[in-house]
Coordinates of N, CA, C and O in Angstrom, one line a residue:
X614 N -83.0 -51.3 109.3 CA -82.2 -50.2 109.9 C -82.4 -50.3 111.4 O -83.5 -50.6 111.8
X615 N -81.4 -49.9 112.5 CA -81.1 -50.1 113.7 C -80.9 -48.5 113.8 O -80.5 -47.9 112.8
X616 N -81.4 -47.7 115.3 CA -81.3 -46.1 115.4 C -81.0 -46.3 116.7 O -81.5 -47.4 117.1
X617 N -80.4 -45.7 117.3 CA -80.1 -45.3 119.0 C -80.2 -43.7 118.9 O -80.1 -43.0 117.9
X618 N -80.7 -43.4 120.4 CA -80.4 -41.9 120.7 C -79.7 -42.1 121.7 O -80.3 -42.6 122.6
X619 N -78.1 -42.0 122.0 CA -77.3 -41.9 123.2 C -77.0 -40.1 123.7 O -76.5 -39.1 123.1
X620 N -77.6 -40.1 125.1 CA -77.6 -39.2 125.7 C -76.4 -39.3 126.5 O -76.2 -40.3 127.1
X621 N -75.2 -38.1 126.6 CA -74.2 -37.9 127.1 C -74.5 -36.7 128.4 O -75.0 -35.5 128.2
X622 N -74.2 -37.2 129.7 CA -74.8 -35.6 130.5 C -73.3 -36.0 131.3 O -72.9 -37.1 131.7
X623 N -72.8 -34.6 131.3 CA -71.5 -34.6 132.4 C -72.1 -33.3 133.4 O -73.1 -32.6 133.2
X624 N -71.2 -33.3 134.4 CA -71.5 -32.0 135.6 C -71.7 -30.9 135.5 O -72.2 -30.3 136.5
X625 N -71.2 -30.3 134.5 CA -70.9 -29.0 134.0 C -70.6 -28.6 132.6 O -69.6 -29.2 132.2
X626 N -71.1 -27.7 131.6 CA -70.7 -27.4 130.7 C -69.2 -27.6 129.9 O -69.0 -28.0 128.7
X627 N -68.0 -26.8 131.3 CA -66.9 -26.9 130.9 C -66.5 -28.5 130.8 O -65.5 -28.7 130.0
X628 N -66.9 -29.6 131.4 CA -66.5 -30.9 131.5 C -67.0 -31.6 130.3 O -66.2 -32.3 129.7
X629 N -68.2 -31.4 129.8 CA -68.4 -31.7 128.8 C -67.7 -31.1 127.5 O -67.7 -31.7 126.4
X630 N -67.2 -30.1 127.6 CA -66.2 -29.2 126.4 C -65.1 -30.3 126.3 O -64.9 -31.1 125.4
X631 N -64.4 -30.1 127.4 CA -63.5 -31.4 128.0 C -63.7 -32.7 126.9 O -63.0 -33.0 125.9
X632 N -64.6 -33.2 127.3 CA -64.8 -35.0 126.8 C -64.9 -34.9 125.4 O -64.3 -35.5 124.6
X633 N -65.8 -33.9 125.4 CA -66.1 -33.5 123.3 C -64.6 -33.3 122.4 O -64.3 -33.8 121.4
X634 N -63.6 -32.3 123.5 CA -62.6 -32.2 122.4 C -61.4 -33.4 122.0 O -60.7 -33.6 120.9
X635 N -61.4 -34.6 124.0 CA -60.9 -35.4 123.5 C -61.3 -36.4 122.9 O -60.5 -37.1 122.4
X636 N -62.5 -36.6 122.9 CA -63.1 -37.7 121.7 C -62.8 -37.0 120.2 O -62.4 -38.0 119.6
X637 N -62.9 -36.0 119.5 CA -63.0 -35.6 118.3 C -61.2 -35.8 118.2 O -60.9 -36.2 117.0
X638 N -60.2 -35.7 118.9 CA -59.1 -35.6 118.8 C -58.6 -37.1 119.2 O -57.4 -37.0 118.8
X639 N -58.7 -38.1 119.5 CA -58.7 -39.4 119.7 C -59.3 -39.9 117.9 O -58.5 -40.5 117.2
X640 N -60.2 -39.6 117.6 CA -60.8 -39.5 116.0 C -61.6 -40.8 116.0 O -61.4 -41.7 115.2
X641 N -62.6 -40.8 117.1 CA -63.8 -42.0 117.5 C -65.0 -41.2 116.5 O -65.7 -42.0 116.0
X642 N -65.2 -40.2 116.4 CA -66.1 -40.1 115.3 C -65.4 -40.5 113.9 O -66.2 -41.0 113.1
X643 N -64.7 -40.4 113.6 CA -64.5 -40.5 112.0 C -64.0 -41.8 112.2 O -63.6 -42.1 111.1
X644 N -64.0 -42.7 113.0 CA -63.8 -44.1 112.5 C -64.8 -44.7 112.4 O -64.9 -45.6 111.5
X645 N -66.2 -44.1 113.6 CA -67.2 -44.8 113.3 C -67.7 -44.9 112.2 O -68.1 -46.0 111.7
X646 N -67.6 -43.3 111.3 CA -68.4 -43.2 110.1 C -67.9 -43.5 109.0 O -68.3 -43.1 107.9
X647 N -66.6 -44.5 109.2 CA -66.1 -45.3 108.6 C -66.4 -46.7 108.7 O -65.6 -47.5 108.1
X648 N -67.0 -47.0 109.1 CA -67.5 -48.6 109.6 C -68.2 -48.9 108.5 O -68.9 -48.1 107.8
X649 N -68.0 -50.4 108.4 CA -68.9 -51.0 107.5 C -70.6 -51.5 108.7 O -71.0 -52.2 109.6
X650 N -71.3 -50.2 107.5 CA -72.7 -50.8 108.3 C -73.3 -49.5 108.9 O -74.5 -49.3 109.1
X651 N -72.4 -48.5 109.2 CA -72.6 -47.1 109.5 C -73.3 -46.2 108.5 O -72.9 -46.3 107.3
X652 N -74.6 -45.1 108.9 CA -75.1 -44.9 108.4 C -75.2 -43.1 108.7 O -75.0 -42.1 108.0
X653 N -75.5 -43.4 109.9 CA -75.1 -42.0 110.6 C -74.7 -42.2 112.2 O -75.2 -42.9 113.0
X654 N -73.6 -41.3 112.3 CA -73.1 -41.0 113.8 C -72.6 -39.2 114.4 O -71.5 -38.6 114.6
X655 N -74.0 -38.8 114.5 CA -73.7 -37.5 114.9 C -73.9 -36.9 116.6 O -74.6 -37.4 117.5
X656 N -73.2 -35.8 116.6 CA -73.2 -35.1 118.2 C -73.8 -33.9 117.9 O -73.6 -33.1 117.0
X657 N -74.8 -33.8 119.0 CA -75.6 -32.7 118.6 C -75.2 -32.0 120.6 O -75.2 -32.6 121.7
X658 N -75.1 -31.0 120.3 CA -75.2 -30.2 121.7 C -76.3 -29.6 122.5 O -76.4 -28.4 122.1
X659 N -77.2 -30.0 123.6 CA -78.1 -29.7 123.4 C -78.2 -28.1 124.1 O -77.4 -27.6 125.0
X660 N -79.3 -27.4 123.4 CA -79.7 -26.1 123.8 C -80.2 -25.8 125.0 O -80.2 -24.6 125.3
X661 N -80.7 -26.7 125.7 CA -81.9 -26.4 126.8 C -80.6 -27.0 127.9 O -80.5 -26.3 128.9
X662 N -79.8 -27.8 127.9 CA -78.6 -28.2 129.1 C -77.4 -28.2 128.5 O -77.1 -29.1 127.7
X663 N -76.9 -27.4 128.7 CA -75.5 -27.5 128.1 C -74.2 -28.0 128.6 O -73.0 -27.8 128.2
X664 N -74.7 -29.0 129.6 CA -74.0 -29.9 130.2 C -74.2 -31.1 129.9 O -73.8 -32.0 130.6
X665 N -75.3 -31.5 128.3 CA -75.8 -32.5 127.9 C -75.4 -32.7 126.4 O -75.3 -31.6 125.8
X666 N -75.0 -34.1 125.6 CA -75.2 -34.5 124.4 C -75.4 -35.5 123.7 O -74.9 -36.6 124.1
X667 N -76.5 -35.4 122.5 CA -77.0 -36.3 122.2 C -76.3 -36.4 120.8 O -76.0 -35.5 119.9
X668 N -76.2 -38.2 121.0 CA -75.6 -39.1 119.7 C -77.2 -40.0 118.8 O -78.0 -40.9 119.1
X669 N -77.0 -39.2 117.8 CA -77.4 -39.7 116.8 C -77.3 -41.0 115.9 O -76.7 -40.7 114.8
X670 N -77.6 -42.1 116.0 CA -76.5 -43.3 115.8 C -77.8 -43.8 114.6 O -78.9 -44.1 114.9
X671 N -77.4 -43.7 113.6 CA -78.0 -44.9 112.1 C -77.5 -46.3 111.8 O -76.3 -46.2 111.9
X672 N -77.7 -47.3 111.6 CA -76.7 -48.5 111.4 C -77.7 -49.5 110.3 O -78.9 -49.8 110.5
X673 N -76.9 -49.9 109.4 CA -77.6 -50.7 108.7 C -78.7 -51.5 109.3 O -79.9 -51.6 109.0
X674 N -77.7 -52.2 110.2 CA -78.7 -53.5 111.4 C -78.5 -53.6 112.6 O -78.2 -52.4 112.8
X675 N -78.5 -54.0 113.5 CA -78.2 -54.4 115.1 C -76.8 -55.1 114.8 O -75.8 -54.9 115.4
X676 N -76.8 -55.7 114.2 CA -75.6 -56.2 114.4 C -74.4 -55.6 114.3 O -73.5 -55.7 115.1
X677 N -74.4 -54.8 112.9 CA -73.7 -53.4 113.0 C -72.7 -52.7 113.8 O -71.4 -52.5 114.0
X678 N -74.2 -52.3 114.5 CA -74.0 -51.7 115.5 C -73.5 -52.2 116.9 O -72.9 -51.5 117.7
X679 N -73.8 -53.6 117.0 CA -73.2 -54.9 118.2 C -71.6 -54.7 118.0 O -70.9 -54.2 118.9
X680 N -71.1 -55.1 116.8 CA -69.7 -55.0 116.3 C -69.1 -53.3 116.3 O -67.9 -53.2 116.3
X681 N -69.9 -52.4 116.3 CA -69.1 -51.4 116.6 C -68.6 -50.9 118.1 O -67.7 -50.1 118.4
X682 N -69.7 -51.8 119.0 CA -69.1 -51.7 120.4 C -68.1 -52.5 120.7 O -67.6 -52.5 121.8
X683 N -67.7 -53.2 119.6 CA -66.0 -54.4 120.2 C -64.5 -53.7 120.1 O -63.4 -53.8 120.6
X684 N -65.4 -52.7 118.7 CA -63.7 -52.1 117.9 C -63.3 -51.1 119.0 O -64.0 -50.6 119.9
X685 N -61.7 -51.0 118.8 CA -61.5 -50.5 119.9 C -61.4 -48.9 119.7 O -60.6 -48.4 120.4
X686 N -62.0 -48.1 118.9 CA -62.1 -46.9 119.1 C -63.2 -46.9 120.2 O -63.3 -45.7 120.5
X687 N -64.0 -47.7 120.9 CA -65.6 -47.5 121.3 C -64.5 -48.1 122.7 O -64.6 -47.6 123.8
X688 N -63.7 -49.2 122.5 CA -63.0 -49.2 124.0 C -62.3 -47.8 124.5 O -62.8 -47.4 125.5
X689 N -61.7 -47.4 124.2 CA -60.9 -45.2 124.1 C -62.0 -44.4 124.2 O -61.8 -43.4 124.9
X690 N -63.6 -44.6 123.4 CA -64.6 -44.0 123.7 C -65.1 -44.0 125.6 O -65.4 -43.1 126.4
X691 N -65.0 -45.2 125.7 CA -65.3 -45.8 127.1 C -64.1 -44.9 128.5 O -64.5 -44.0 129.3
X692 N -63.0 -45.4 128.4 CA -62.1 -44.5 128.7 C -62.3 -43.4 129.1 O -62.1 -43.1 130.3
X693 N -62.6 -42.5 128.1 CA -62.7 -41.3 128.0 C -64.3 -40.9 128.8 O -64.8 -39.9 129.3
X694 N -64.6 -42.0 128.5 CA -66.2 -41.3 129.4 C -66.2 -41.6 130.8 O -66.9 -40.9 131.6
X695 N -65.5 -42.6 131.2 CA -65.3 -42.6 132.3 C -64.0 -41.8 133.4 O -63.9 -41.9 134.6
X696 N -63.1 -40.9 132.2 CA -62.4 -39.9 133.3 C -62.8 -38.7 134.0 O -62.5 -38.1 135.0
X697 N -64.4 -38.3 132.5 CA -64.7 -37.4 132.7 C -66.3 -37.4 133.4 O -67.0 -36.4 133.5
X698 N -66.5 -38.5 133.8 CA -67.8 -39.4 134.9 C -68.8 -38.5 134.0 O -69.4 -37.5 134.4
X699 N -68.9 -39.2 132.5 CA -70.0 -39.1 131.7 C -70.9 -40.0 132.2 O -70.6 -41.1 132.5
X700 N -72.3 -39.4 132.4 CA -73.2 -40.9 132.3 C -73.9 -40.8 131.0 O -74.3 -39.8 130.4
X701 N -74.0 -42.4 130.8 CA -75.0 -42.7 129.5 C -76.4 -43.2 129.7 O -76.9 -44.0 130.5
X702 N -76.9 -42.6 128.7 CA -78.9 -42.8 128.9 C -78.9 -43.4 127.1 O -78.9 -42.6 126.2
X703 N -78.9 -45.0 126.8 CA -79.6 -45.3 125.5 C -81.1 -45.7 125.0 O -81.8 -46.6 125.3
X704 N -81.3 -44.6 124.2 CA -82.7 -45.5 123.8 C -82.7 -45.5 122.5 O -82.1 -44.7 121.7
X705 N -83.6 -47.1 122.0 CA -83.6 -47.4 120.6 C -84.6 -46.9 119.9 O -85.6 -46.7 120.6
X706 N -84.7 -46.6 118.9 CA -86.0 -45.8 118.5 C -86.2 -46.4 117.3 O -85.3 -46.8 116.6
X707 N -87.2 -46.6 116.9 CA -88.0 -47.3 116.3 C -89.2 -46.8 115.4 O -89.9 -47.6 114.8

């Protein structure tokens, strides 16, 4: 099994509302958790910054997870993180 914690932090609470509703509406989560090899892919909001969100990522293997960064819902993911000057913080957990 392969785990990431992807931290999402934008400038402001409202900017992040922003990015959340066009990703959910683009439908980049429900393709992921349609992937062969997906296990879990969740968004959690965090309580202590509310200008922050953390992705929950399960995947069978690394590789999985390698091929889910090609499909192009994750290119529209990218997109989208960069209109709304998301930065990303990954760590693998183990």
């Amino acid at each position: 099994m392969f785990n990431l914690h992807v931290f999402y932090t934008a400038k402001d609470k409202a900017t992040l509302d922003r990015f959340y509703d066009e990703v959910r509406a683009a439908g980049i989560i429900e393709a992921t958790h349609e992937e062969e090899g997906n296990i879990r892919y969740e968004y959690y909001f965090c309580a202590a910054r509310d200008n922050e969100i953390l992705i929950v990522e399960q995947w069978k293997d690394r590789a999985s997870q390698e091929y889910h960064d090609s499909l192009p819902h994750l290119v529209t993911l990218g997109e989208i993180k960069q209109k709304y000057g998301i930065e990303t913080v990954i760590e693998e957990v183990r």
